[in-house]
Structure formats: structure tokens, C-alpha cells
Amino acid sequence: MIKLTQVHGAHAGRVLELDADQITLGRLPESDVPFDPFADRDASGQHAVLQRTSTGYRVTDRESRNGTWVNGQRISQAELKVGDEIECGYGGPRLRVDYIQRRTPLHEPGDSFLPSNKVPVAPPTGENLPTVRDPKENSMLFLGIVLVLLGAVGVIAALAVLL
């Protein structure tokens, strides 16, 4: 599993938890991580792919027009680690790697199918986790403020008519 937070682009603030061997990034709607086709023009339709490896995930550029960047360095392929930022086109949408769960085998070769003593790595907890607000919560908060203000304007207008 990999956890990504979009830190730049039209969908900034969204948090994605993905558990697949291959994860596609791009402006095409069928991408696993689709970017806005109108606002995120620096990203290609089929920009990059994340592939699960035995140690985590690797990002590979799919010969995109504007390149794929990891931590400000243009790459054709790179192993990812927590804290890395993947940028799809210089100045384009950017994803931060928040968590990577390494694949843990259920048994070692040669074991008689007994579970191994290896335990999957647990996600970070407590103050190590970034606080990311859901964009829908921000929209609802904004809508509530607007409705309260409209109600106040209506009350003031009604008082002005009465006086």
C-alpha cells in the first residue's frame, strides 16, 4: 500500500491510499490517479506509473512531454521513499509520499507453509501524521458561512424596512 497527498495542482489536499501492483498517473480519466484535464496541463494523459517492488514502490516516467520529477530532479525511474515528492511536469501536479507498506511474505522459502515471524510495518501514528483537511469539509464550512451572512443581511434589510 502507498499513501499519497496531492500538495500542488487542481486537486491539492486530496489524500489517496492505493494498494495495487501498478498505479497510473495522468490526465486521462481512466488513470488510477487522474489529474484535472483542464487545470493540470503540465501533466500528460499517461504521465507516469508507480510499480510495486519487493522494497516498496518505483515511479517510472512514461515518456511524458514535460518529464517526471522526484524532489526537484528529473527522472526516468526512481525508487520512492516516505517524504518524496513526485511532480508530473515541472510546475505540474505534485504528490507527496506519506506512507509505503513493504510487501511481507507469509512464509519463507523452505518453510512448511507456517506463517513467518515477520510483522508488517505499521503506519506512523500520533504527531508523525500530517493533518490534512478533506476539501469537502472546507466547502461545507464555506457554504455555512455564506448562509449565515446571507441570513444576517436579510435580517438587516427587514429591520431597515420596518424603521
Protein backbone atom coordinates (compact mmCIF):
# COMPACT_ATOMS: atom_id res chain seq x y z
CA MET A 1 0.00 0.00 0.00
CA ILE A 2 1.09 3.56 -0.66
CA LYS A 3 -0.44 6.76 0.74
CA LEU A 4 -0.11 9.93 -1.34
CA THR A 5 -1.20 13.51 -0.65
CA GLN A 6 -1.58 15.88 -3.57
CA VAL A 7 0.23 19.05 -2.48
CA HIS A 8 0.00 21.03 -5.73
CA GLY A 9 -2.48 21.12 -8.59
CA ALA A 10 -6.23 21.31 -9.07
CA HIS A 11 -6.90 18.56 -6.50
CA ALA A 12 -4.44 19.81 -3.85
CA GLY A 13 -5.32 18.41 -0.43
CA ARG A 14 -6.70 15.08 -1.57
CA VAL A 15 -5.31 12.00 0.15
CA LEU A 16 -5.06 8.72 -1.74
CA GLU A 17 -4.47 5.28 -0.24
CA LEU A 18 -3.74 2.81 -3.03
CA ASP A 19 -2.97 -0.89 -2.83
CA ALA A 20 -2.13 -2.16 -6.31
CA ASP A 21 0.91 -3.57 -8.08
CA GLN A 22 0.67 -0.84 -10.73
CA ILE A 23 -0.77 2.68 -10.27
CA THR A 24 -1.11 5.03 -13.23
CA LEU A 25 -0.82 8.84 -13.01
CA GLY A 26 -2.10 11.19 -15.70
CA ARG A 27 -4.81 13.43 -17.11
CA LEU A 28 -6.76 10.57 -18.70
CA PRO A 29 -9.92 9.78 -16.70
CA GLU A 30 -9.04 6.06 -16.58
CA SER A 31 -5.81 6.81 -14.65
CA ASP A 32 -5.70 5.44 -11.11
CA VAL A 33 -4.66 8.95 -10.01
CA PRO A 34 -6.39 11.25 -12.52
CA PHE A 35 -5.36 14.90 -12.72
CA ASP A 36 -7.66 17.68 -13.90
CA PRO A 37 -7.53 17.63 -17.74
CA PHE A 38 -8.02 21.40 -17.98
CA ALA A 39 -6.14 22.81 -14.98
CA ASP A 40 -3.21 20.38 -14.74
CA ARG A 41 -1.95 20.90 -18.31
CA ASP A 42 1.72 20.20 -17.38
CA ALA A 43 0.83 16.53 -16.83
CA SER A 44 0.45 14.20 -19.82
CA GLY A 45 -2.53 11.91 -20.35
CA GLN A 46 -0.42 8.87 -19.44
CA HIS A 47 2.27 10.59 -17.44
CA ALA A 48 3.88 8.06 -15.07
CA VAL A 49 3.35 4.73 -13.38
CA LEU A 50 4.09 3.54 -9.83
CA GLN A 51 5.09 -0.12 -9.65
CA ARG A 52 5.22 -2.21 -6.50
CA THR A 53 8.63 -3.75 -5.80
CA SER A 54 9.86 -6.04 -3.04
CA THR A 55 11.05 -2.96 -1.12
CA GLY A 56 8.15 -0.55 -1.81
CA TYR A 57 7.29 1.38 -4.98
CA ARG A 58 9.17 2.68 -8.02
CA VAL A 59 8.00 5.59 -10.23
CA THR A 60 8.65 5.40 -13.97
CA ASP A 61 8.11 8.23 -16.46
CA ARG A 62 6.02 7.12 -19.46
CA GLU A 63 7.94 9.32 -21.91
CA SER A 64 5.79 12.27 -20.87
CA ARG A 65 6.09 15.61 -22.65
CA ASN A 66 7.21 17.58 -19.56
CA GLY A 67 9.01 14.85 -17.64
CA THR A 68 8.59 13.37 -14.19
CA TRP A 69 10.45 14.89 -11.26
CA VAL A 70 11.21 13.47 -7.80
CA ASN A 71 12.34 16.00 -5.20
CA GLY A 72 13.17 18.52 -7.93
CA GLN A 73 15.28 16.11 -10.04
CA ARG A 74 14.08 14.93 -13.44
CA ILE A 75 13.99 11.13 -13.53
CA SER A 76 13.17 8.33 -15.93
CA GLN A 77 12.82 5.92 -12.99
CA ALA A 78 13.30 6.19 -9.21
CA GLU A 79 12.70 4.18 -6.04
CA LEU A 80 10.31 6.05 -3.74
CA LYS A 81 10.63 6.66 -0.01
CA VAL A 82 8.44 8.43 2.53
CA GLY A 83 8.70 12.20 2.13
CA ASP A 84 9.48 12.14 -1.61
CA GLU A 85 7.51 14.47 -3.87
CA ILE A 86 6.56 13.31 -7.36
CA GLU A 87 5.93 16.16 -9.81
CA CYS A 88 4.21 15.44 -13.11
CA GLY A 89 5.72 18.05 -15.42
CA TYR A 90 7.80 20.90 -13.98
CA GLY A 91 5.29 23.08 -12.10
CA GLY A 92 2.56 20.47 -12.61
CA PRO A 93 0.57 18.44 -10.09
CA ARG A 94 2.71 17.21 -7.21
CA LEU A 95 2.16 14.21 -4.90
CA ARG A 96 3.89 13.65 -1.55
CA VAL A 97 4.60 10.06 -0.45
CA ASP A 98 3.26 9.82 3.12
CA TYR A 99 3.47 6.08 3.70
CA ILE A 100 4.72 2.94 1.97
CA GLN A 101 3.90 -0.54 3.23
CA ARG A 102 6.51 -3.06 2.19
CA ARG A 103 5.30 -6.40 0.94
CA THR A 104 5.78 -9.05 3.64
CA PRO A 105 5.81 -12.72 2.59
CA LEU A 106 3.54 -15.08 4.50
CA HIS A 107 6.26 -17.71 4.65
CA GLU A 108 9.92 -18.10 3.84
CA PRO A 109 11.08 -20.40 1.06
CA GLY A 110 11.73 -23.81 2.57
CA ASP A 111 9.23 -23.34 5.41
CA SER A 112 6.46 -25.91 5.64
CA PHE A 113 3.85 -23.23 4.95
CA LEU A 114 3.99 -21.97 8.51
CA PRO A 115 3.48 -18.23 8.96
CA SER A 116 6.73 -16.35 9.33
CA ASN A 117 7.59 -14.31 12.38
CA LYS A 118 7.75 -11.15 10.28
CA VAL A 119 5.22 -8.48 11.08
CA PRO A 120 4.07 -5.87 8.53
CA VAL A 121 5.34 -2.35 9.17
CA ALA A 122 2.65 -0.32 10.89
CA PRO A 123 1.77 3.17 9.62
CA PRO A 124 3.11 6.16 11.56
CA THR A 125 0.93 7.32 14.44
CA GLY A 126 0.32 10.36 16.61
CA GLU A 127 2.17 13.58 15.89
CA ASN A 128 4.02 11.99 12.93
CA LEU A 129 0.88 12.05 10.80
CA PRO A 130 0.18 15.23 8.82
CA THR A 131 -3.22 16.78 9.38
CA VAL A 132 -4.95 17.13 6.04
CA ARG A 133 -8.45 18.51 5.89
CA ASP A 134 -10.86 16.97 3.42
CA PRO A 135 -11.66 19.54 0.67
CA LYS A 136 -15.38 18.65 1.08
CA GLU A 137 -15.20 19.81 4.70
CA ASN A 138 -13.78 23.16 3.55
CA SER A 139 -16.62 23.51 1.01
CA MET A 140 -19.25 22.79 3.65
CA LEU A 141 -17.66 25.27 6.07
CA PHE A 142 -17.60 27.94 3.36
CA LEU A 143 -21.25 27.23 2.44
CA GLY A 144 -22.27 27.52 6.11
CA ILE A 145 -20.52 30.89 6.48
CA VAL A 146 -22.18 32.20 3.31
CA LEU A 147 -25.62 31.11 4.52
CA VAL A 148 -25.10 32.79 7.91
CA LEU A 149 -24.00 36.01 6.20
CA LEU A 150 -26.98 35.93 3.83
CA GLY A 151 -29.29 35.44 6.82
CA ALA A 152 -27.72 38.42 8.61
CA VAL A 153 -28.15 40.61 5.51
CA GLY A 154 -31.81 39.54 5.33
CA VAL A 155 -32.43 40.48 8.98
CA ILE A 156 -30.75 43.88 8.50
CA ALA A 157 -32.84 44.53 5.37
CA ALA A 158 -36.06 43.59 7.22
CA LEU A 159 -35.16 45.94 10.11
CA ALA A 160 -34.41 48.75 7.67
CA VAL A 161 -37.87 48.36 6.09
CA LEU A 162 -39.58 48.39 9.49
CA LEU A 163 -37.75 51.50 10.66
